[in-house]
Short mmCIF file of N, CA, C and O and ligand atoms in Angstrom, two decimals:
data_model
loop_
_atom_site.label_atom_id
_atom_site.label_comp_id
_atom_site.label_asym_id
_atom_site.label_seq_id
_atom_site.Cartn_x
_atom_site.Cartn_y
_atom_site.Cartn_z
N MET R 14 0.84 -1.19 0.00
CA MET R 14 0.00 0.00 0.00
C MET R 14 0.88 1.25 0.00
O MET R 14 1.58 1.51 0.96
N PRO R 15 0.83 2.04 -1.06
CA PRO R 15 1.57 3.30 -1.05
C PRO R 15 0.91 4.33 -0.16
O PRO R 15 -0.31 4.32 0.03
N TRP R 16 1.70 5.21 0.33
CA TRP R 16 1.24 6.27 1.23
C TRP R 16 1.80 7.58 0.70
O TRP R 16 2.96 7.66 0.37
N SER R 17 0.99 8.58 0.59
CA SER R 17 1.46 9.81 -0.02
C SER R 17 1.16 11.04 0.81
O SER R 17 0.06 11.53 0.82
N PRO R 18 2.18 11.57 1.56
CA PRO R 18 2.02 12.92 2.06
C PRO R 18 2.58 13.84 0.97
O PRO R 18 3.75 13.74 0.71
N ALA R 19 1.93 14.63 0.24
CA ALA R 19 0.52 14.94 0.33
C ALA R 19 -0.16 14.57 -0.99
O ALA R 19 0.52 14.40 -1.99
N GLY R 20 -1.46 14.50 -1.02
CA GLY R 20 -2.16 14.03 -2.21
C GLY R 20 -2.71 15.07 -3.14
O GLY R 20 -2.69 14.88 -4.35
N PRO R 21 -3.24 16.19 -2.63
CA PRO R 21 -3.95 17.09 -3.53
C PRO R 21 -3.11 18.23 -4.09
O PRO R 21 -3.65 19.14 -4.70
N GLY R 22 -1.79 18.24 -3.91
CA GLY R 22 -0.95 19.29 -4.46
C GLY R 22 -0.79 19.14 -5.97
O GLY R 22 -1.46 18.33 -6.60
N SER R 23 0.12 19.92 -6.55
CA SER R 23 0.30 19.91 -8.00
C SER R 23 0.85 18.59 -8.50
O SER R 23 0.40 18.04 -9.51
N SER R 24 1.86 18.06 -7.80
CA SER R 24 2.55 16.89 -8.33
C SER R 24 1.96 15.57 -7.84
O SER R 24 2.07 14.55 -8.53
N ALA R 25 1.33 15.57 -6.66
CA ALA R 25 0.90 14.31 -6.07
C ALA R 25 -0.19 13.56 -6.85
O ALA R 25 -0.08 12.33 -7.00
N PRO R 26 -1.24 14.23 -7.36
CA PRO R 26 -2.27 13.45 -8.06
C PRO R 26 -1.71 12.65 -9.23
O PRO R 26 -2.12 11.53 -9.50
N THR R 27 -0.71 13.19 -9.92
CA THR R 27 -0.13 12.49 -11.07
C THR R 27 0.55 11.20 -10.62
O THR R 27 0.31 10.13 -11.18
N SER R 28 1.38 11.31 -9.58
CA SER R 28 2.09 10.11 -9.14
C SER R 28 1.14 9.12 -8.48
O SER R 28 1.23 7.91 -8.72
N SER R 29 0.19 9.63 -7.69
CA SER R 29 -0.74 8.73 -7.03
C SER R 29 -1.62 7.98 -8.03
O SER R 29 -1.94 6.81 -7.83
N THR R 30 -1.99 8.66 -9.12
CA THR R 30 -2.86 8.03 -10.11
C THR R 30 -2.24 6.75 -10.67
O THR R 30 -2.93 5.78 -10.95
N ARG R 31 -0.92 6.75 -10.83
CA ARG R 31 -0.25 5.55 -11.33
C ARG R 31 -0.52 4.35 -10.42
O ARG R 31 -0.71 3.23 -10.88
N PHE R 32 -0.52 4.61 -9.09
CA PHE R 32 -0.77 3.51 -8.16
C PHE R 32 -2.24 3.11 -8.17
O PHE R 32 -2.56 1.93 -8.17
N TRP R 33 -3.13 4.12 -8.16
CA TRP R 33 -4.55 3.79 -8.19
C TRP R 33 -4.87 2.98 -9.44
O TRP R 33 -5.61 2.02 -9.39
N ASN R 34 -4.27 3.37 -10.56
CA ASN R 34 -4.56 2.69 -11.83
C ASN R 34 -4.09 1.24 -11.83
O ASN R 34 -4.64 0.41 -12.54
N ARG R 35 -3.07 0.92 -11.04
CA ARG R 35 -2.63 -0.48 -11.03
C ARG R 35 -3.26 -1.26 -9.87
O ARG R 35 -2.90 -2.40 -9.59
N GLY R 36 -4.20 -0.61 -9.17
CA GLY R 36 -4.99 -1.33 -8.17
C GLY R 36 -4.45 -1.28 -6.77
O GLY R 36 -4.95 -2.00 -5.88
N ASP R 37 -3.44 -0.47 -6.51
CA ASP R 37 -2.92 -0.36 -5.15
C ASP R 37 -3.89 0.40 -4.25
O ASP R 37 -4.65 1.24 -4.72
N GLU R 38 -3.84 0.10 -2.97
CA GLU R 38 -4.55 0.93 -1.99
C GLU R 38 -3.67 2.13 -1.69
O GLU R 38 -2.47 1.98 -1.48
N VAL R 39 -4.28 3.31 -1.68
CA VAL R 39 -3.50 4.53 -1.45
C VAL R 39 -4.12 5.31 -0.31
O VAL R 39 -5.34 5.46 -0.23
N THR R 40 -3.28 5.80 0.59
CA THR R 40 -3.73 6.71 1.65
C THR R 40 -2.95 8.01 1.52
O THR R 40 -1.75 7.99 1.26
N VAL R 41 -3.65 9.10 1.69
CA VAL R 41 -3.05 10.42 1.55
C VAL R 41 -3.11 11.16 2.89
O VAL R 41 -4.12 11.06 3.59
N ILE R 42 -2.05 11.87 3.23
CA ILE R 42 -2.09 12.76 4.38
C ILE R 42 -1.82 14.17 3.88
O ILE R 42 -0.89 14.39 3.11
N ASP R 43 -2.66 15.12 4.26
CA ASP R 43 -2.51 16.51 3.80
C ASP R 43 -3.27 17.42 4.75
O ASP R 43 -4.29 17.03 5.31
N ASN R 44 -2.77 18.64 4.90
CA ASN R 44 -3.51 19.60 5.74
C ASN R 44 -4.27 20.63 4.88
O ASN R 44 -4.84 21.57 5.42
N PHE R 45 -4.24 20.45 3.56
CA PHE R 45 -4.96 21.31 2.62
C PHE R 45 -4.57 22.79 2.76
O PHE R 45 -5.38 23.66 2.53
N SER R 46 -3.33 23.03 3.14
CA SER R 46 -2.87 24.42 3.22
C SER R 46 -2.75 25.04 1.84
O SER R 46 -2.97 26.23 1.68
N SER R 47 -2.41 24.24 0.85
CA SER R 47 -2.41 24.74 -0.54
C SER R 47 -3.07 23.75 -1.49
O SER R 47 -3.54 24.14 -2.55
N GLY R 48 -3.12 22.49 -1.12
CA GLY R 48 -3.73 21.48 -1.99
C GLY R 48 -5.25 21.65 -2.05
O GLY R 48 -5.86 22.11 -1.10
N LYS R 49 -5.81 21.29 -3.18
CA LYS R 49 -7.24 21.47 -3.39
C LYS R 49 -8.00 20.15 -3.22
O LYS R 49 -7.61 19.13 -3.79
N ARG R 50 -9.07 20.22 -2.43
CA ARG R 50 -9.85 19.02 -2.16
C ARG R 50 -10.38 18.37 -3.44
O ARG R 50 -10.44 17.15 -3.56
N GLU R 51 -10.74 19.20 -4.42
CA GLU R 51 -11.32 18.63 -5.65
C GLU R 51 -10.31 17.76 -6.40
O GLU R 51 -10.69 16.87 -7.14
N ASN R 52 -9.00 18.00 -6.16
CA ASN R 52 -7.99 17.15 -6.82
C ASN R 52 -8.03 15.72 -6.31
O ASN R 52 -7.49 14.81 -6.94
N LEU R 53 -8.66 15.52 -5.14
CA LEU R 53 -8.71 14.18 -4.55
C LEU R 53 -10.06 13.49 -4.77
O LEU R 53 -10.22 12.33 -4.41
N ARG R 54 -11.03 14.23 -5.31
CA ARG R 54 -12.40 13.70 -5.36
C ARG R 54 -12.45 12.33 -6.05
O ARG R 54 -13.04 11.39 -5.52
N ALA R 55 -11.81 12.22 -7.20
CA ALA R 55 -11.87 10.95 -7.96
C ALA R 55 -11.20 9.83 -7.17
O ALA R 55 -11.72 8.71 -7.11
N ALA R 56 -10.08 10.14 -6.55
CA ALA R 56 -9.36 9.12 -5.79
C ALA R 56 -10.18 8.64 -4.59
O ALA R 56 -10.27 7.44 -4.32
N LEU R 57 -10.80 9.58 -3.88
CA LEU R 57 -11.61 9.20 -2.71
C LEU R 57 -12.81 8.39 -3.15
O LEU R 57 -13.20 7.43 -2.47
N ALA R 58 -13.38 8.73 -4.29
CA ALA R 58 -14.53 7.98 -4.81
C ALA R 58 -14.12 6.54 -5.12
O ALA R 58 -14.94 5.63 -5.07
N ARG R 59 -12.84 6.35 -5.44
CA ARG R 59 -12.35 4.99 -5.75
C ARG R 59 -11.77 4.30 -4.53
O ARG R 59 -11.14 3.26 -4.63
N GLY R 60 -11.94 4.91 -3.34
CA GLY R 60 -11.58 4.19 -2.12
C GLY R 60 -10.27 4.60 -1.47
O GLY R 60 -9.83 3.96 -0.51
N ALA R 61 -9.63 5.63 -1.99
CA ALA R 61 -8.38 6.07 -1.35
C ALA R 61 -8.68 6.58 0.07
O ALA R 61 -9.75 7.12 0.33
N GLY R 62 -7.73 6.39 0.97
CA GLY R 62 -7.88 6.87 2.33
C GLY R 62 -7.37 8.30 2.44
O GLY R 62 -6.52 8.71 1.65
N LEU R 63 -7.89 9.04 3.39
CA LEU R 63 -7.44 10.42 3.60
C LEU R 63 -7.28 10.68 5.09
O LEU R 63 -8.19 10.42 5.87
N GLU R 64 -6.11 11.20 5.47
CA GLU R 64 -5.87 11.69 6.82
C GLU R 64 -5.64 13.18 6.69
O GLU R 64 -4.64 13.60 6.10
N GLU R 65 -6.56 13.98 7.21
CA GLU R 65 -6.36 15.42 7.17
C GLU R 65 -5.55 15.82 8.38
O GLU R 65 -6.06 15.88 9.51
N ALA R 66 -4.26 16.02 8.18
CA ALA R 66 -3.36 16.31 9.30
C ALA R 66 -2.13 17.03 8.78
O ALA R 66 -1.81 17.00 7.59
N ASP R 67 -1.44 17.64 9.74
CA ASP R 67 -0.19 18.34 9.42
C ASP R 67 0.97 17.37 9.61
O ASP R 67 1.05 16.69 10.65
N ILE R 68 1.87 17.33 8.63
CA ILE R 68 2.98 16.36 8.74
C ILE R 68 3.95 16.70 9.86
O ILE R 68 4.79 15.89 10.22
N ARG R 69 3.84 17.91 10.44
CA ARG R 69 4.69 18.24 11.59
C ARG R 69 4.13 17.65 12.88
O ARG R 69 4.82 17.65 13.90
N ASP R 70 2.91 17.16 12.84
CA ASP R 70 2.26 16.59 14.02
C ASP R 70 2.67 15.11 14.13
O ASP R 70 2.02 14.22 13.58
N ALA R 71 3.78 14.89 14.83
CA ALA R 71 4.39 13.55 14.85
C ALA R 71 3.43 12.47 15.34
O ALA R 71 3.41 11.35 14.81
N GLU R 72 2.62 12.79 16.35
CA GLU R 72 1.72 11.77 16.91
C GLU R 72 0.62 11.41 15.92
O GLU R 72 0.28 10.24 15.74
N ARG R 73 0.05 12.42 15.25
CA ARG R 73 -0.99 12.16 14.25
C ARG R 73 -0.41 11.33 13.10
O ARG R 73 -1.04 10.38 12.62
N VAL R 74 0.79 11.69 12.68
CA VAL R 74 1.42 10.97 11.56
C VAL R 74 1.73 9.53 12.00
O VAL R 74 1.49 8.58 11.26
N ARG R 75 2.21 9.38 13.23
CA ARG R 75 2.52 8.02 13.73
C ARG R 75 1.27 7.15 13.73
O ARG R 75 1.28 6.02 13.27
N ARG R 76 0.15 7.73 14.23
CA ARG R 76 -1.09 6.94 14.29
C ARG R 76 -1.60 6.61 12.88
O ARG R 76 -2.09 5.52 12.64
N ALA R 77 -1.46 7.58 11.97
CA ALA R 77 -1.91 7.34 10.59
C ALA R 77 -1.08 6.25 9.92
O ALA R 77 -1.61 5.38 9.22
N PHE R 78 0.22 6.26 10.14
CA PHE R 78 1.08 5.22 9.59
C PHE R 78 0.70 3.86 10.19
O PHE R 78 0.67 2.85 9.48
N ALA R 79 0.44 3.84 11.48
CA ALA R 79 0.11 2.57 12.14
C ALA R 79 -1.18 1.99 11.56
O ALA R 79 -1.31 0.78 11.42
N ALA R 80 -2.13 2.86 11.21
CA ALA R 80 -3.40 2.39 10.66
C ALA R 80 -3.24 1.92 9.21
O ALA R 80 -3.78 0.89 8.82
N ALA R 81 -2.48 2.67 8.41
CA ALA R 81 -2.38 2.34 6.98
C ALA R 81 -1.32 1.27 6.70
O ALA R 81 -1.42 0.56 5.71
N ARG R 82 -0.31 1.18 7.55
CA ARG R 82 0.79 0.22 7.37
C ARG R 82 1.31 0.21 5.92
O ARG R 82 1.25 -0.80 5.22
N PRO R 83 1.84 1.35 5.45
CA PRO R 83 2.23 1.45 4.04
C PRO R 83 3.49 0.65 3.71
O PRO R 83 4.38 0.51 4.56
N ASP R 84 3.54 0.16 2.48
CA ASP R 84 4.76 -0.49 1.98
C ASP R 84 5.70 0.55 1.37
O ASP R 84 6.92 0.38 1.39
N ILE R 85 5.10 1.58 0.79
CA ILE R 85 5.88 2.63 0.11
C ILE R 85 5.35 3.98 0.57
O ILE R 85 4.15 4.16 0.70
N VAL R 86 6.26 4.93 0.78
CA VAL R 86 5.86 6.29 1.14
C VAL R 86 6.43 7.27 0.12
O VAL R 86 7.64 7.26 -0.14
N PHE R 87 5.55 8.09 -0.45
CA PHE R 87 5.99 9.18 -1.33
C PHE R 87 5.76 10.48 -0.60
O PHE R 87 4.61 10.84 -0.32
N HIS R 88 6.80 11.18 -0.28
CA HIS R 88 6.66 12.41 0.49
C HIS R 88 6.65 13.62 -0.46
O HIS R 88 7.69 13.98 -1.02
N LEU R 89 5.46 14.21 -0.65
CA LEU R 89 5.30 15.35 -1.54
C LEU R 89 4.71 16.56 -0.83
O LEU R 89 4.41 17.56 -1.47
N ALA R 90 4.53 16.48 0.48
CA ALA R 90 4.02 17.63 1.24
C ALA R 90 5.16 18.64 1.37
O ALA R 90 6.27 18.28 1.76
N ALA R 91 4.86 19.88 1.04
CA ALA R 91 5.95 20.87 1.06
C ALA R 91 5.41 22.28 1.15
O ALA R 91 4.29 22.56 0.76
N GLN R 92 6.27 23.16 1.67
CA GLN R 92 6.06 24.60 1.61
C GLN R 92 6.92 25.05 0.44
O GLN R 92 8.15 25.04 0.52
N ILE R 93 6.29 25.44 -0.69
CA ILE R 93 7.08 25.69 -1.91
C ILE R 93 7.17 27.17 -2.28
O ILE R 93 7.77 27.51 -3.30
N ASP R 94 6.60 28.03 -1.42
CA ASP R 94 6.57 29.47 -1.72
C ASP R 94 7.91 30.11 -1.31
O ASP R 94 8.21 30.23 -0.12
N VAL R 95 8.71 30.51 -2.31
CA VAL R 95 10.05 31.04 -2.02
C VAL R 95 9.95 32.32 -1.18
O VAL R 95 10.72 32.52 -0.24
N ARG R 96 8.98 33.19 -1.52
CA ARG R 96 8.84 34.44 -0.75
C ARG R 96 8.57 34.15 0.72
O ARG R 96 9.14 34.75 1.61
N LYS R 97 7.69 33.17 0.96
CA LYS R 97 7.37 32.82 2.35
C LYS R 97 8.60 32.24 3.06
O LYS R 97 8.81 32.50 4.25
N SER R 98 9.40 31.49 2.35
CA SER R 98 10.59 30.89 2.97
C SER R 98 11.59 31.96 3.41
O SER R 98 12.33 31.78 4.37
N ILE R 99 11.59 33.10 2.68
CA ILE R 99 12.49 34.21 3.06
C ILE R 99 11.89 35.00 4.22
O ILE R 99 12.59 35.37 5.16
N GLU R 100 10.57 35.21 4.15
CA GLU R 100 9.90 35.98 5.22
C GLU R 100 9.86 35.21 6.53
O GLU R 100 9.96 35.79 7.61
N ASP R 101 9.70 33.89 6.45
CA ASP R 101 9.51 33.09 7.67
C ASP R 101 10.28 31.76 7.53
O ASP R 101 9.69 30.70 7.33
N PRO R 102 11.61 31.83 7.62
CA PRO R 102 12.42 30.63 7.42
C PRO R 102 12.14 29.52 8.44
O PRO R 102 12.30 28.33 8.12
N ALA R 103 11.73 29.89 9.66
CA ALA R 103 11.46 28.86 10.67
C ALA R 103 10.23 28.03 10.27
O ALA R 103 10.23 26.80 10.43
N PHE R 104 9.21 28.71 9.73
CA PHE R 104 8.03 27.97 9.27
C PHE R 104 8.42 27.05 8.11
O PHE R 104 8.03 25.88 8.08
N ASP R 105 9.20 27.59 7.18
CA ASP R 105 9.65 26.80 6.02
C ASP R 105 10.40 25.55 6.47
O ASP R 105 10.14 24.43 6.01
N ALA R 106 11.32 25.73 7.43
CA ALA R 106 12.11 24.59 7.93
C ALA R 106 11.22 23.60 8.67
O ALA R 106 11.42 22.39 8.60
N GLY R 107 10.22 24.14 9.37
CA GLY R 107 9.31 23.25 10.10
C GLY R 107 8.59 22.29 9.16
O GLY R 107 8.54 21.08 9.40
N VAL R 108 8.06 22.82 8.08
CA VAL R 108 7.33 21.97 7.13
C VAL R 108 8.30 21.10 6.33
O VAL R 108 8.13 19.88 6.22
N ASN R 109 9.34 21.74 5.77
CA ASN R 109 10.18 21.03 4.80
C ASN R 109 11.26 20.16 5.44
O ASN R 109 11.67 19.16 4.83
N VAL R 110 11.71 20.52 6.64
CA VAL R 110 12.76 19.71 7.28
C VAL R 110 12.13 18.80 8.34
O VAL R 110 12.22 17.57 8.25
N VAL R 111 11.44 19.43 9.33
CA VAL R 111 10.84 18.60 10.40
C VAL R 111 9.78 17.68 9.80
O VAL R 111 9.70 16.49 10.15
N GLY R 112 8.97 18.21 8.88
CA GLY R 112 7.93 17.38 8.26
C GLY R 112 8.51 16.20 7.50
O GLY R 112 7.94 15.11 7.50
N THR R 113 9.65 16.42 6.87
CA THR R 113 10.29 15.31 6.14
C THR R 113 10.79 14.24 7.12
O THR R 113 10.62 13.04 6.88
N ILE R 114 11.34 14.69 8.23
CA ILE R 114 11.82 13.72 9.24
C ILE R 114 10.63 12.93 9.80
O ILE R 114 10.67 11.70 9.91
N THR R 115 9.55 13.66 10.13
CA THR R 115 8.36 13.00 10.68
C THR R 115 7.80 11.98 9.70
O THR R 115 7.41 10.88 10.08
N SER R 116 7.79 12.33 8.41
CA SER R 116 7.20 11.44 7.39
C SER R 116 8.12 10.28 7.03
O SER R 116 7.68 9.30 6.44
N SER R 117 9.42 10.43 7.35
CA SER R 117 10.38 9.41 6.93
C SER R 117 10.72 8.42 8.03
O SER R 117 11.36 7.40 7.76
N LYS R 118 10.29 8.72 9.24
CA LYS R 118 10.64 7.88 10.38
C LYS R 118 10.11 6.47 10.19
O LYS R 118 8.97 6.28 9.78
N ARG R 119 10.94 5.49 10.50
CA ARG R 119 10.47 4.10 10.47
C ARG R 119 9.43 3.91 11.56
O ARG R 119 9.60 4.37 12.68
N ARG R 120 8.37 3.24 11.23
CA ARG R 120 7.29 3.05 12.22
C ARG R 120 7.40 1.68 12.84
O ARG R 120 7.69 0.74 12.19
N1 NAD Q 224 5.25 20.47 -9.26
C1 NAD Q 224 6.31 19.96 -9.85
O1 NAD Q 224 6.46 19.98 -11.10
C2 NAD Q 224 7.42 19.28 -9.04
C3 NAD Q 224 8.46 18.66 -9.72
C4 NAD Q 224 9.46 18.03 -8.99
C5 NAD Q 224 9.42 18.03 -7.60
N2 NAD Q 224 8.40 18.66 -6.97
C6 NAD Q 224 8.43 18.62 -5.51
O2 NAD Q 224 7.23 18.04 -5.02
C7 NAD Q 224 6.88 18.64 -3.77
C8 NAD Q 224 5.45 19.21 -3.84
O3 NAD Q 224 5.42 20.19 -4.89
P1 NAD Q 224 4.02 20.67 -5.49
O4 NAD Q 224 4.33 21.48 -6.70
O5 NAD Q 224 3.09 19.50 -5.59
O6 NAD Q 224 3.54 21.65 -4.30
P2 NAD Q 224 2.02 22.04 -3.90
O7 NAD Q 224 2.12 23.27 -3.04
O8 NAD Q 224 1.14 22.06 -5.09
O9 NAD Q 224 1.57 20.80 -3.00
C9 NAD Q 224 2.06 20.65 -1.68
C10 NAD Q 224 1.05 19.86 -0.91
O10 NAD Q 224 1.54 19.72 0.42
C11 NAD Q 224 0.47 20.02 1.33
N3 NAD Q 224 1.08 20.51 2.57
C12 NAD Q 224 1.83 21.63 2.75
N4 NAD Q 224 2.23 21.74 4.01
C13 NAD Q 224 1.73 20.65 4.68
C14 NAD Q 224 1.81 20.22 6.02
N5 NAD Q 224 2.48 20.90 6.96
N6 NAD Q 224 1.18 19.07 6.36
C15 NAD Q 224 0.49 18.35 5.43
N7 NAD Q 224 0.39 18.72 4.13
C16 NAD Q 224 1.00 19.86 3.75
C17 NAD Q 224 -0.37 21.08 0.62
O11 NAD Q 224 -1.69 21.19 1.12
C18 NAD Q 224 -0.35 20.53 -0.82
O12 NAD Q 224 -1.34 19.55 -1.04
C19 NAD Q 224 7.95 19.73 -3.51
O13 NAD Q 224 8.95 19.18 -2.66
C20 NAD Q 224 8.50 20.00 -4.89
O14 NAD Q 224 9.82 20.49 -4.83
C21 NAD Q 224 7.39 19.26 -7.64
#
């Protein structure tokens, strides 16, 4: 079962669709800070799982991983706004560095 933080962003639906098309179970974690819910509508209709959570929330992510027990994880959740990264580097590091560690931890 692939697992994708995050699903509704620009790049995630394309990669996730490949798994859905070959019949894999897919679970997505996203806080919808920039991703659009409508990008997930087709996937959810086909049975994809959704955890609405922030990847910096280690306990929520741990529980979600324990429930989905993924074989593969694609980490696509990101803060991609360059202007915001300059204005608020701590927030940028929180999402892009801490979030990556949280999403990559062995469960
Ligand atoms: N778009 C591309 O062509 C492309 C190409 C190569 C690599 N990438 C990489 O893929 C990643 C995503 O890029 P994108 O263009 O899809 O960005 P995007 O902003 O469209 O999508 C990011 C997703 O992450 C979610 N998200 C942000 N912060 C979160 C948080 N704290 N917790 C949970 N979810 C959160 C957003 O809601 C959104 O769904 C980046 O690392 C980017 O560098 C993108």
